[in-house]
């Protein structure tokens, strides 16, 4: 753990830096840990590691973490349906898929993440959220915050400041929730708006909500104060010392096997390939030589790859051989702009040397790539 990482966390009144190799075997019924990393994949990997390795019969855990800008989708969601992927790429915002269900959330450093680990028998979302509300009220009694039946926390009876998701294993379980403190709401609303038209899917859709930052309500609050208040309340309820143990999620001596978990969460096969099967039925309005061509595109996408592809082009617009080569190449390819760009560039090399044909081909390919 770097010196700077420790300095960043010095606001914690009683930071207990327990011996690395045995932080998880600390005596007592509860443990509060905080990640020194802001990397979404590393922090999600810590959740997996704790769920898979810790004896939650002996010790319940509260995990506190914050991420640099990232969009996090639920286990059964469709990224093309949930967010603006092109905007994510432009802004260099990471996309991650959780192992828990629930909807899509935007994370940045103005957003606190809390994960409550218990045995499956002791799993209780409502109690966890009431704990968060109690901590907020202890800090600022005038705050109008309450938990809804949908397991959201509302501010002023209408603004969502916290959403919930969970993973229930055979014996272990975790419930995680967010707390909007000072997130960039403009970026949040921009990236969580899919421009996609004509997508049909059985994936779990997110439910849009009015949101507000806690700091808009009370400018004297800080993320550090909130984290500390929640940790205090958790310590009180579990009758443990108010100690927060700092952990580095890249530390293999502390968390054996963590780097493999982190790598898996970053793979295309996990982030995109786990998307439930979906279909696209859309119309590309292509402008060519002062006229607009309507090109109908129908695709079936399974495990993130194009399974069936039909492009309804005007007659004679492309030579039949070239059209069938395009469809053949697309079938089985990843539904991904990088892969399709490489594929169409390779096909263009075998295209006849004809400027008119090249410009038509380029126009079609540009529009196809824009779909992704």
PDB file of N, CA, C and O in Angstrom, residues 98 101-103 105 123 125 129 150-153 160 162-166 175-178:
ATOM      1  N   UNK A  98     -21.546  -6.341 -12.938  1.00  0.00           N
ATOM      2  CA  UNK A  98     -21.491  -6.930 -11.597  1.00  0.00           C
ATOM      3  C   UNK A  98     -21.907  -8.401 -11.639  1.00  0.00           C
ATOM      4  O   UNK A  98     -22.483  -8.859 -12.615  1.00  0.00           O
ATOM      5  N   UNK A 101     -27.609  -8.830  -9.367  1.00  0.00           N
ATOM      6  CA  UNK A 101     -28.653  -8.384 -10.296  1.00  0.00           C
ATOM      7  C   UNK A 101     -28.835  -6.878 -10.224  1.00  0.00           C
ATOM      8  O   UNK A 101     -27.908  -6.136  -9.958  1.00  0.00           O
ATOM      9  N   UNK A 102     -30.086  -6.438 -10.436  1.00  0.00           N
ATOM     10  CA  UNK A 102     -30.383  -5.008 -10.298  1.00  0.00           C
ATOM     11  C   UNK A 102     -30.066  -4.192 -11.528  1.00  0.00           C
ATOM     12  O   UNK A 102     -29.732  -4.727 -12.584  1.00  0.00           O
ATOM     13  N   UNK A 103     -30.201  -2.877 -11.382  1.00  0.00           N
ATOM     14  CA  UNK A 103     -30.090  -1.956 -12.512  1.00  0.00           C
ATOM     15  C   UNK A 103     -28.713  -1.337 -12.680  1.00  0.00           C
ATOM     16  O   UNK A 103     -27.773  -1.631 -11.928  1.00  0.00           O
ATOM     17  N   UNK A 105     -25.887   1.633 -12.767  1.00  0.00           N
ATOM     18  CA  UNK A 105     -25.543   2.826 -11.986  1.00  0.00           C
ATOM     19  C   UNK A 105     -24.285   3.481 -12.554  1.00  0.00           C
ATOM     20  O   UNK A 105     -23.435   2.823 -13.147  1.00  0.00           O
ATOM     21  N   UNK A 123     -29.023 -12.460   5.839  1.00  0.00           N
ATOM     22  CA  UNK A 123     -29.142 -11.414   4.816  1.00  0.00           C
ATOM     23  C   UNK A 123     -30.418 -10.593   5.037  1.00  0.00           C
ATOM     24  O   UNK A 123     -31.501 -11.140   5.131  1.00  0.00           O
ATOM     25  N   UNK A 125     -31.681  -6.821   3.606  1.00  0.00           N
ATOM     26  CA  UNK A 125     -31.462  -5.541   2.925  1.00  0.00           C
ATOM     27  C   UNK A 125     -32.049  -4.350   3.681  1.00  0.00           C
ATOM     28  O   UNK A 125     -31.427  -3.305   3.797  1.00  0.00           O
ATOM     29  N   UNK A 129     -30.181  -0.807   4.982  1.00  0.00           N
ATOM     30  CA  UNK A 129     -30.544   0.536   4.506  1.00  0.00           C
ATOM     31  C   UNK A 129     -31.002   1.424   5.666  1.00  0.00           C
ATOM     32  O   UNK A 129     -30.720   2.621   5.690  1.00  0.00           O
ATOM     33  N   UNK A 150     -39.122  -0.483  -2.265  1.00  0.00           N
ATOM     34  CA  UNK A 150     -38.286  -0.972  -3.379  1.00  0.00           C
ATOM     35  C   UNK A 150     -36.804  -1.003  -3.003  1.00  0.00           C
ATOM     36  O   UNK A 150     -35.942  -1.187  -3.850  1.00  0.00           O
ATOM     37  N   UNK A 151     -36.512  -0.771  -1.728  1.00  0.00           N
ATOM     38  CA  UNK A 151     -35.133  -0.758  -1.218  1.00  0.00           C
ATOM     39  C   UNK A 151     -34.292   0.368  -1.815  1.00  0.00           C
ATOM     40  O   UNK A 151     -33.106   0.201  -2.093  1.00  0.00           O
ATOM     41  N   UNK A 152     -34.925   1.513  -2.043  1.00  0.00           N
ATOM     42  CA  UNK A 152     -34.195   2.719  -2.412  1.00  0.00           C
ATOM     43  C   UNK A 152     -34.185   3.628  -1.191  1.00  0.00           C
ATOM     44  O   UNK A 152     -35.051   3.520  -0.320  1.00  0.00           O
ATOM     45  N   UNK A 153     -33.214   4.540  -1.132  1.00  0.00           N
ATOM     46  CA  UNK A 153     -33.268   5.600  -0.123  1.00  0.00           C
ATOM     47  C   UNK A 153     -33.635   6.888  -0.843  1.00  0.00           C
ATOM     48  O   UNK A 153     -33.000   7.257  -1.841  1.00  0.00           O
ATOM     49  N   UNK A 160     -34.000  10.013  -5.509  1.00  0.00           N
ATOM     50  CA  UNK A 160     -33.282   8.777  -5.166  1.00  0.00           C
ATOM     51  C   UNK A 160     -31.812   9.107  -4.906  1.00  0.00           C
ATOM     52  O   UNK A 160     -31.146   9.712  -5.752  1.00  0.00           O
ATOM     53  N   UNK A 162     -29.952   6.514  -3.296  1.00  0.00           N
ATOM     54  CA  UNK A 162     -29.328   5.202  -3.132  1.00  0.00           C
ATOM     55  C   UNK A 162     -30.163   4.117  -3.793  1.00  0.00           C
ATOM     56  O   UNK A 162     -31.377   4.078  -3.636  1.00  0.00           O
ATOM     57  N   UNK A 163     -29.487   3.266  -4.561  1.00  0.00           N
ATOM     58  CA  UNK A 163     -30.122   2.089  -5.158  1.00  0.00           C
ATOM     59  C   UNK A 163     -29.444   0.834  -4.638  1.00  0.00           C
ATOM     60  O   UNK A 163     -28.324   0.889  -4.132  1.00  0.00           O
ATOM     61  N   UNK A 164     -30.096  -0.284  -4.797  1.00  0.00           N
ATOM     62  CA  UNK A 164     -29.661  -1.531  -4.158  1.00  0.00           C
ATOM     63  C   UNK A 164     -29.540  -2.672  -5.162  1.00  0.00           C
ATOM     64  O   UNK A 164     -30.302  -2.742  -6.117  1.00  0.00           O
ATOM     65  N   UNK A 165     -28.581  -3.555  -4.939  1.00  0.00           N
ATOM     66  CA  UNK A 165     -28.481  -4.822  -5.688  1.00  0.00           C
ATOM     67  C   UNK A 165     -27.909  -5.872  -4.743  1.00  0.00           C
ATOM     68  O   UNK A 165     -27.344  -5.529  -3.707  1.00  0.00           O
ATOM     69  N   UNK A 166     -28.073  -7.138  -5.093  1.00  0.00           N
ATOM     70  CA  UNK A 166     -27.632  -8.191  -4.172  1.00  0.00           C
ATOM     71  C   UNK A 166     -27.239  -9.456  -4.905  1.00  0.00           C
ATOM     72  O   UNK A 166     -27.663  -9.687  -6.041  1.00  0.00           O
ATOM     73  N   UNK A 175     -25.158  -7.593  -0.068  1.00  0.00           N
ATOM     74  CA  UNK A 175     -26.086  -6.547  -0.511  1.00  0.00           C
ATOM     75  C   UNK A 175     -25.240  -5.295  -0.685  1.00  0.00           C
ATOM     76  O   UNK A 175     -24.523  -4.904   0.235  1.00  0.00           O
ATOM     77  N   UNK A 176     -25.262  -4.719  -1.886  1.00  0.00           N
ATOM     78  CA  UNK A 176     -24.532  -3.453  -2.011  1.00  0.00           C
ATOM     79  C   UNK A 176     -25.464  -2.330  -2.425  1.00  0.00           C
ATOM     80  O   UNK A 176     -26.458  -2.538  -3.113  1.00  0.00           O
ATOM     81  N   UNK A 177     -25.110  -1.131  -1.962  1.00  0.00           N
ATOM     82  CA  UNK A 177     -25.906   0.041  -2.312  1.00  0.00           C
ATOM     83  C   UNK A 177     -24.972   1.219  -2.552  1.00  0.00           C
ATOM     84  O   UNK A 177     -23.808   1.205  -2.155  1.00  0.00           O
ATOM     85  N   UNK A 178     -25.515   2.202  -3.250  1.00  0.00           N
ATOM     86  CA  UNK A 178     -24.747   3.408  -3.557  1.00  0.00           C
ATOM     87  C   UNK A 178     -25.256   4.534  -2.673  1.00  0.00           C
ATOM     88  O   UNK A 178     -26.340   4.452  -2.107  1.00  0.00           O
TER      89      UNK A 178
END
